PDB file of C-alpha atoms in Angstrom:
ATOM      1  CA  ASP Q   1      38.166 103.184  98.100  1.00 58.00           C
ATOM      2  CA  ALA Q   2      41.469 102.202  99.680  1.00 61.00           C
ATOM      3  CA  LYS Q   3      42.184 103.454 103.166  1.00 85.00           C
ATOM      4  CA  THR Q   4      45.135 105.655 103.987  1.00 92.00           C
ATOM      5  CA  THR Q   5      47.371 105.977 107.029  1.00 94.00           C
ATOM      6  CA  GLN Q   6      48.995 109.260 108.008  1.00 96.00           C
ATOM      7  CA  PRO Q   7      50.895 110.385 111.111  1.00 97.00           C
ATOM      8  CA  PRO Q   8      48.610 112.456 113.322  1.00 95.00           C
ATOM      9  CA  SER Q   9      51.010 115.388 113.602  1.00 97.00           C
ATOM     10  CA  MET Q  10      54.297 116.772 112.330  1.00 97.00           C
ATOM     11  CA  ASP Q  11      56.440 119.833 112.905  1.00 97.00           C
ATOM     12  CA  CYS Q  12      58.518 121.726 110.378  1.00 96.00           C
ATOM     13  CA  ALA Q  13      60.732 124.784 110.641  1.00 97.00           C
ATOM     14  CA  GLU Q  14      59.813 127.728 108.468  1.00 97.00           C
ATOM     15  CA  GLY Q  15      61.782 127.737 105.219  1.00 96.00           C
ATOM     16  CA  ARG Q  16      62.530 124.031 105.365  1.00 97.00           C
ATOM     17  CA  ALA Q  17      60.892 121.348 103.273  1.00 97.00           C
ATOM     18  CA  ALA Q  18      57.894 119.623 104.807  1.00 98.00           C
ATOM     19  CA  ASN Q  19      57.609 115.969 103.828  1.00 98.00           C
ATOM     20  CA  LEU Q  20      54.250 114.451 104.673  1.00 98.00           C
ATOM     21  CA  PRO Q  21      54.010 110.668 104.287  1.00 98.00           C
ATOM     22  CA  CYS Q  22      50.962 108.605 103.447  1.00 97.00           C
ATOM     23  CA  ASN Q  23      50.536 104.855 103.352  1.00 96.00           C
ATOM     24  CA  HIS Q  24      47.943 103.366 101.002  1.00 94.00           C
ATOM     25  CA  SER Q  25      49.034  99.763 100.731  1.00 93.00           C
ATOM     26  CA  THR Q  26      45.647  98.509  99.461  1.00 90.00           C
ATOM     27  CA  ILE Q  27      45.358 100.996  96.611  1.00 91.00           C
ATOM     28  CA  SER Q  28      43.861  99.655  93.408  1.00 87.00           C
ATOM     29  CA  GLY Q  29      45.242 100.196  89.946  1.00 87.00           C
ATOM     30  CA  ASN Q  30      42.578 102.721  88.991  1.00 84.00           C
ATOM     31  CA  GLU Q  31      42.718 104.789  92.176  1.00 86.00           C
ATOM     32  CA  TYR Q  32      44.340 108.185  92.277  1.00 89.00           C
ATOM     33  CA  VAL Q  33      46.147 109.731  95.240  1.00 92.00           C
ATOM     34  CA  TYR Q  34      44.802 113.156  96.213  1.00 92.00           C
ATOM     35  CA  TRP Q  35      46.057 115.662  98.746  1.00 95.00           C
ATOM     36  CA  TYR Q  36      43.942 118.367 100.340  1.00 94.00           C
ATOM     37  CA  ARG Q  37      44.582 120.671 103.235  1.00 96.00           C
ATOM     38  CA  GLN Q  38      42.337 122.497 105.675  1.00 94.00           C
ATOM     39  CA  ILE Q  39      43.477 125.688 107.295  1.00 93.00           C
ATOM     40  CA  HIS Q  40      41.850 126.564 110.601  1.00 86.00           C
ATOM     41  CA  SER Q  41      38.365 125.149 109.917  1.00 78.00           C
ATOM     42  CA  GLN Q  42      38.101 126.732 106.478  1.00 90.00           C
ATOM     43  CA  GLY Q  43      36.867 124.641 103.590  1.00 93.00           C
ATOM     44  CA  PRO Q  44      39.399 122.041 102.419  1.00 92.00           C
ATOM     45  CA  GLN Q  45      41.672 123.155  99.612  1.00 94.00           C
ATOM     46  CA  TYR Q  46      42.896 120.904  96.806  1.00 92.00           C
ATOM     47  CA  ILE Q  47      46.681 120.642  96.564  1.00 95.00           C
ATOM     48  CA  ILE Q  48      47.653 117.989  94.046  1.00 94.00           C
ATOM     49  CA  HIS Q  49      46.839 114.511  92.783  1.00 92.00           C
ATOM     50  CA  GLY Q  50      48.503 111.730  90.812  1.00 92.00           C
ATOM     51  CA  LEU Q  51      48.127 108.171  89.575  1.00 91.00           C
ATOM     52  CA  LYS Q  52      51.594 106.731  88.998  1.00 91.00           C
ATOM     53  CA  ASN Q  53      54.047 109.421  88.109  1.00 87.00           C
ATOM     54  CA  ASN Q  54      55.421 112.109  90.355  1.00 93.00           C
ATOM     55  CA  GLU Q  55      53.606 115.399  90.042  1.00 95.00           C
ATOM     56  CA  THR Q  56      54.539 119.003  90.741  1.00 96.00           C
ATOM     57  CA  ASN Q  57      52.566 122.208  90.745  1.00 94.00           C
ATOM     58  CA  GLU Q  58      52.957 125.679  92.198  1.00 94.00           C
ATOM     59  CA  MET Q  59      51.979 124.489  95.657  1.00 93.00           C
ATOM     60  CA  ALA Q  60      53.712 121.159  96.155  1.00 97.00           C
ATOM     61  CA  SER Q  61      55.248 117.996  94.773  1.00 98.00           C
ATOM     62  CA  LEU Q  62      53.794 114.517  95.033  1.00 97.00           C
ATOM     63  CA  ILE Q  63      56.118 111.527  95.070  1.00 97.00           C
ATOM     64  CA  ILE Q  64      54.441 108.132  94.570  1.00 96.00           C
ATOM     65  CA  THR Q  65      56.484 104.963  95.104  1.00 96.00           C
ATOM     66  CA  GLU Q  66      56.827 102.574  92.223  1.00 95.00           C
ATOM     67  CA  ASP Q  67      54.539 100.000  93.847  1.00 95.00           C
ATOM     68  CA  ARG Q  68      52.071 102.840  94.604  1.00 95.00           C
ATOM     69  CA  LYS Q  69      51.672 101.685  98.187  1.00 95.00           C
ATOM     70  CA  SER Q  70      52.824 104.965  99.656  1.00 96.00           C
ATOM     71  CA  SER Q  71      53.361 108.579  98.720  1.00 97.00           C
ATOM     72  CA  THR Q  72      54.892 111.766 100.065  1.00 98.00           C
ATOM     73  CA  LEU Q  73      53.651 115.304  99.747  1.00 98.00           C
ATOM     74  CA  ILE Q  74      56.485 117.808  99.703  1.00 98.00           C
ATOM     75  CA  LEU Q  75      56.087 121.485 100.510  1.00 97.00           C
ATOM     76  CA  PRO Q  76      59.510 122.707  99.363  1.00 96.00           C
ATOM     77  CA  HIS Q  77      59.782 125.849 101.493  1.00 95.00           C
ATOM     78  CA  ALA Q  78      57.209 125.749 104.269  1.00 96.00           C
ATOM     79  CA  THR Q  79      55.791 129.016 105.561  1.00 97.00           C
ATOM     80  CA  LEU Q  80      53.717 129.769 108.650  1.00 97.00           C
ATOM     81  CA  ARG Q  81      50.656 129.902 106.386  1.00 95.00           C
ATOM     82  CA  ASP Q  82      51.174 126.229 105.551  1.00 97.00           C
ATOM     83  CA  THR Q  83      50.149 125.279 109.096  1.00 97.00           C
ATOM     84  CA  ALA Q  84      47.081 123.147 108.451  1.00 97.00           C
ATOM     85  CA  VAL Q  85      45.651 119.636 108.504  1.00 94.00           C
ATOM     86  CA  TYR Q  86      46.741 117.702 105.419  1.00 97.00           C
ATOM     87  CA  TYR Q  87      44.587 114.886 104.095  1.00 94.00           C
ATOM     88  CA  CYS Q  88      45.798 112.082 101.866  1.00 95.00           C
ATOM     89  CA  ILE Q  89      42.945 110.439  99.984  1.00 91.00           C
ATOM     90  CA  VAL Q  90      42.708 107.707  97.387  1.00 88.00           C
ATOM     91  CA  ARG Q  91      39.775 107.644  95.029  1.00 83.00           C
ATOM     92  CA  VAL Q  92      38.646 106.186  91.762  1.00 73.00           C
ATOM     93  CA  GLY Q  93      38.790 109.029  89.252  1.00 62.00           C
ATOM     94  CA  SER Q  94      36.326 111.873  89.290  1.00 56.00           C
ATOM     95  CA  ASN Q  95      32.590 112.399  89.020  1.00 51.00           C
ATOM     96  CA  SER Q  96      32.205 108.764  89.888  1.00 55.00           C
ATOM     97  CA  GLY Q  97      29.939 109.292  92.868  1.00 57.00           C
ATOM     98  CA  TYR Q  98      32.657 108.082  95.188  1.00 61.00           C
ATOM     99  CA  ALA Q  99      33.094 110.241  98.251  1.00 67.00           C
ATOM    100  CA  LEU Q 100      36.415 111.530  99.418  1.00 75.00           C
ATOM    101  CA  ASN Q 101      37.349 109.628 102.574  1.00 76.00           C
ATOM    102  CA  PHE Q 102      39.131 112.362 104.495  1.00 81.00           C
ATOM    103  CA  GLY Q 103      40.124 110.486 107.617  1.00 82.00           C
ATOM    104  CA  LYS Q 104      41.852 112.542 110.313  1.00 85.00           C
ATOM    105  CA  GLY Q 105      44.846 113.701 108.312  1.00 92.00           C
ATOM    106  CA  THR Q 106      48.191 115.047 109.516  1.00 96.00           C
ATOM    107  CA  SER Q 107      48.268 118.259 111.501  1.00 95.00           C
ATOM    108  CA  LEU Q 108      51.330 120.150 110.279  1.00 98.00           C
ATOM    109  CA  LEU Q 109      52.721 122.903 112.471  1.00 98.00           C
ATOM    110  CA  VAL Q 110      55.226 125.213 110.840  1.00 97.00           C
ATOM    111  CA  THR Q 111      57.307 127.031 113.442  1.00 97.00           C
ATOM    112  CA  PRO Q 112      59.365 130.217 113.109  1.00 95.00           C
TER     113      PRO Q 112
ATOM    114  CA  ASN O   1      33.664 134.319  90.057  1.00 62.00           C
ATOM    115  CA  ALA O   2      32.594 133.442  93.606  1.00 76.00           C
ATOM    116  CA  GLY O   3      33.161 129.672  93.369  1.00 92.00           C
ATOM    117  CA  VAL O   4      31.062 127.904  96.016  1.00 96.00           C
ATOM    118  CA  THR O   5      28.882 130.058  98.257  1.00 96.00           C
ATOM    119  CA  GLN O   6      27.245 128.745 101.406  1.00 97.00           C
ATOM    120  CA  THR O   7      24.600 130.505 103.465  1.00 97.00           C
ATOM    121  CA  PRO O   8      24.140 131.059 106.300  1.00 97.00           C
ATOM    122  CA  LYS O   9      27.637 130.977 107.778  1.00 96.00           C
ATOM    123  CA  PHE O  10      26.284 130.576 111.318  1.00 97.00           C
ATOM    124  CA  GLN O  11      22.934 129.305 112.599  1.00 97.00           C
ATOM    125  CA  VAL O  12      21.500 128.348 115.972  1.00 97.00           C
ATOM    126  CA  LEU O  13      18.416 126.143 116.057  1.00 96.00           C
ATOM    127  CA  LYS O  14      16.261 124.605 118.718  1.00 97.00           C
ATOM    128  CA  THR O  15      15.605 120.876 118.718  1.00 97.00           C
ATOM    129  CA  GLY O  16      12.806 120.041 116.313  1.00 97.00           C
ATOM    130  CA  GLN O  17      13.135 123.132 114.142  1.00 97.00           C
ATOM    131  CA  SER O  18      13.720 122.818 110.432  1.00 96.00           C
ATOM    132  CA  MET O  19      16.005 124.782 108.178  1.00 96.00           C
ATOM    133  CA  THR O  20      17.795 124.752 104.846  1.00 98.00           C
ATOM    134  CA  LEU O  21      21.488 125.290 104.248  1.00 98.00           C
ATOM    135  CA  GLN O  22      22.002 126.876 100.864  1.00 98.00           C
ATOM    136  CA  CYS O  23      24.818 126.061  98.471  1.00 98.00           C
ATOM    137  CA  ALA O  24      25.349 127.769  95.133  1.00 97.00           C
ATOM    138  CA  GLN O  25      28.184 127.408  92.639  1.00 97.00           C
ATOM    139  CA  ASP O  26      28.996 129.469  89.565  1.00 95.00           C
ATOM    140  CA  MET O  27      31.533 127.057  88.068  1.00 92.00           C
ATOM    141  CA  ASN O  28      28.995 125.071  86.009  1.00 91.00           C
ATOM    142  CA  HIS O  29      30.159 121.850  87.648  1.00 90.00           C
ATOM    143  CA  GLU O  30      27.947 118.790  87.535  1.00 89.00           C
ATOM    144  CA  TYR O  31      29.021 117.079  90.730  1.00 90.00           C
ATOM    145  CA  MET O  32      28.028 118.594  94.081  1.00 92.00           C
ATOM    146  CA  SER O  33      28.171 117.202  97.583  1.00 93.00           C
ATOM    147  CA  TRP O  34      27.555 117.981 101.234  1.00 95.00           C
ATOM    148  CA  TYR O  35      29.913 116.997 104.052  1.00 94.00           C
ATOM    149  CA  ARG O  36      29.764 117.463 107.790  1.00 95.00           C
ATOM    150  CA  GLN O  37      32.768 117.843 110.060  1.00 93.00           C
ATOM    151  CA  ASP O  38      32.657 117.222 113.785  1.00 92.00           C
ATOM    152  CA  PRO O  39      35.390 118.353 116.197  1.00 84.00           C
ATOM    153  CA  GLY O  40      38.665 116.490 115.726  1.00 75.00           C
ATOM    154  CA  MET O  41      37.317 114.444 112.870  1.00 76.00           C
ATOM    155  CA  GLY O  42      37.575 114.383 109.129  1.00 80.00           C
ATOM    156  CA  LEU O  43      34.747 115.190 106.761  1.00 87.00           C
ATOM    157  CA  ARG O  44      31.909 112.720 106.251  1.00 90.00           C
ATOM    158  CA  LEU O  45      29.729 112.680 103.150  1.00 89.00           C
ATOM    159  CA  ILE O  46      26.023 113.324 103.704  1.00 93.00           C
ATOM    160  CA  HIS O  47      24.522 113.470 100.194  1.00 94.00           C
ATOM    161  CA  TYR O  48      25.817 114.055  96.717  1.00 91.00           C
ATOM    162  CA  SER O  49      24.519 114.777  93.219  1.00 91.00           C
ATOM    163  CA  VAL O  50      26.070 113.939  89.860  1.00 87.00           C
ATOM    164  CA  GLY O  51      23.791 116.325  87.987  1.00 89.00           C
ATOM    165  CA  ALA O  52      20.476 118.148  88.016  1.00 92.00           C
ATOM    166  CA  GLY O  53      17.655 115.845  89.058  1.00 93.00           C
ATOM    167  CA  ILE O  54      19.993 113.164  90.441  1.00 92.00           C
ATOM    168  CA  THR O  55      20.885 112.754  94.105  1.00 93.00           C
ATOM    169  CA  ASP O  56      22.201 109.932  96.222  1.00 91.00           C
ATOM    170  CA  GLN O  57      23.066 109.181  99.821  1.00 91.00           C
ATOM    171  CA  GLY O  58      26.505 109.300 101.310  1.00 88.00           C
ATOM    172  CA  GLU O  59      27.880 107.906 104.543  1.00 86.00           C
ATOM    173  CA  VAL O  60      25.638 109.799 107.015  1.00 92.00           C
ATOM    174  CA  PRO O  61      22.351 110.738 105.256  1.00 94.00           C
ATOM    175  CA  ASN O  62      19.860 110.256 108.099  1.00 95.00           C
ATOM    176  CA  GLY O  63      18.044 113.426 109.121  1.00 96.00           C
ATOM    177  CA  TYR O  64      18.916 115.279 105.921  1.00 97.00           C
ATOM    178  CA  ASN O  65      17.206 115.782 102.575  1.00 97.00           C
ATOM    179  CA  VAL O  66      18.572 117.239  99.364  1.00 97.00           C
ATOM    180  CA  SER O  67      17.311 118.173  95.932  1.00 96.00           C
ATOM    181  CA  ARG O  68      19.027 119.328  92.747  1.00 96.00           C
ATOM    182  CA  SER O  69      16.675 121.219  90.470  1.00 96.00           C
ATOM    183  CA  THR O  70      19.436 123.269  88.804  1.00 96.00           C
ATOM    184  CA  THR O  71      23.126 122.810  88.123  1.00 94.00           C
ATOM    185  CA  GLU O  72      23.948 125.788  90.331  1.00 96.00           C
ATOM    186  CA  ASP O  73      22.080 124.998  93.561  1.00 97.00           C
ATOM    187  CA  PHE O  74      22.209 122.100  95.989  1.00 98.00           C
ATOM    188  CA  PRO O  75      20.323 122.882  99.222  1.00 98.00           C
ATOM    189  CA  LEU O  76      20.557 120.685 102.308  1.00 98.00           C
ATOM    190  CA  ARG O  77      17.415 120.427 104.445  1.00 98.00           C
ATOM    191  CA  LEU O  78      17.193 119.488 108.088  1.00 96.00           C
ATOM    192  CA  LEU O  79      13.593 118.438 108.680  1.00 92.00           C
ATOM    193  CA  SER O  80      13.678 118.194 112.484  1.00 96.00           C
ATOM    194  CA  ALA O  81      16.966 119.330 113.943  1.00 96.00           C
ATOM    195  CA  ALA O  82      18.628 117.299 116.684  1.00 97.00           C
ATOM    196  CA  PRO O  83      21.620 118.165 118.912  1.00 96.00           C
ATOM    197  CA  SER O  84      23.590 115.411 117.122  1.00 95.00           C
ATOM    198  CA  GLN O  85      23.417 117.559 113.986  1.00 97.00           C
ATOM    199  CA  THR O  86      25.509 120.274 115.594  1.00 97.00           C
ATOM    200  CA  SER O  87      28.420 120.436 113.205  1.00 97.00           C
ATOM    201  CA  VAL O  88      30.181 122.376 110.485  1.00 97.00           C
ATOM    202  CA  TYR O  89      28.738 121.702 107.063  1.00 98.00           C
ATOM    203  CA  PHE O  90      30.698 122.013 103.835  1.00 97.00           C
ATOM    204  CA  CYS O  91      29.379 122.038 100.309  1.00 96.00           C
ATOM    205  CA  ALA O  92      31.637 121.137  97.387  1.00 94.00           C
ATOM    206  CA  CYS O  93      31.514 120.930  93.615  1.00 92.00           C
ATOM    207  CA  GLU O  94      33.660 119.126  91.041  1.00 88.00           C
ATOM    208  CA  GLY O  95      34.093 119.486  87.337  1.00 78.00           C
ATOM    209  CA  ALA O  96      34.031 116.644  84.848  1.00 68.00           C
ATOM    210  CA  GLY O  97      37.322 114.792  84.608  1.00 64.00           C
ATOM    211  CA  ALA O  98      39.086 117.138  86.984  1.00 63.00           C
ATOM    212  CA  GLY O  99      39.134 115.174  90.205  1.00 71.00           C
ATOM    213  CA  GLU O 100      39.457 118.417  92.140  1.00 84.00           C
ATOM    214  CA  LEU O 101      36.743 119.429  94.592  1.00 88.00           C
ATOM    215  CA  PHE O 102      36.107 123.065  95.364  1.00 91.00           C
ATOM    216  CA  PHE O 103      34.702 123.686  98.827  1.00 94.00           C
ATOM    217  CA  GLY O 104      32.661 126.470 100.315  1.00 96.00           C
ATOM    218  CA  GLU O 105      33.705 128.201 103.516  1.00 95.00           C
ATOM    219  CA  GLY O 106      31.335 126.200 105.671  1.00 96.00           C
ATOM    220  CA  SER O 107      28.134 126.696 107.640  1.00 97.00           C
ATOM    221  CA  ARG O 108      28.397 126.352 111.405  1.00 97.00           C
ATOM    222  CA  LEU O 109      25.203 124.930 112.888  1.00 97.00           C
ATOM    223  CA  THR O 110      24.386 124.607 116.583  1.00 97.00           C
ATOM    224  CA  VAL O 111      21.271 122.741 117.694  1.00 97.00           C
ATOM    225  CA  LEU O 112      20.222 123.367 121.280  1.00 96.00           C
TER     226      LEU O 112
END
C-alpha cells in the first residue's frame, strides 16, 4: 500500500472549518483513500473514504485532487469533541487482507 | 447491537504468563483483525482473518497466536508474555465490500 504523509499537529478554532491535508504521491489506481480518527485512546473511528471523486457524509468531506496524489479532509464546523488524532490511509479495496497502515496521523486540537 | 466487544479492558501479567484477549462481533462480518498500539505510535497489525478457519500474519505476529473457529470470535493468545508486549490491543471487523473497519474499545495490557 502507498505511504501517506500528514502534518504531525494542527490547531483549529471551534466553529471554524478544519482542513487536514494528506499527501499520497505514490498511490496506485486501485487504492482508496480512507480517513479514521482516534479520540483519546479509544478505538479508531471510520470517517470517510473515496477513490477519485469528492465525497461527503454527515461527519466530513473528502477532497481528492485530480491526480490523486493528495487529499484533504474537511470538518466543516469543528467542535471540541473533534479533538483527536486523524489518520489518512490508502488501501486496496476491502476484505483484501491488506492491513490499514495507520502511521502517526495528525493530532488536531480544537480550541474554544 | 454491541458491535465489537473486547475483554478484558485491563490486564496485568507477569513475564512468562499466558493469557487470551477475547474479541467478539455481532455484525456478521467476515474480516477480523488485531492491532497493537504503543505510546505515540500508530496501530500495527498483528494477525488477521478473512473468514472462519482462515488466519494470517500481519506486521508484528511474533509472540501471538490466533484462531477463528466461528465468524463471531477472534481470540488473541499470548503464550509467554514479555514486557515488550505491554501495549493497547484493538480488535476490528469489516464487512464485505464496505472498506470500513469497526474497532473495539481496546484492551490495555501491562506485562511486568
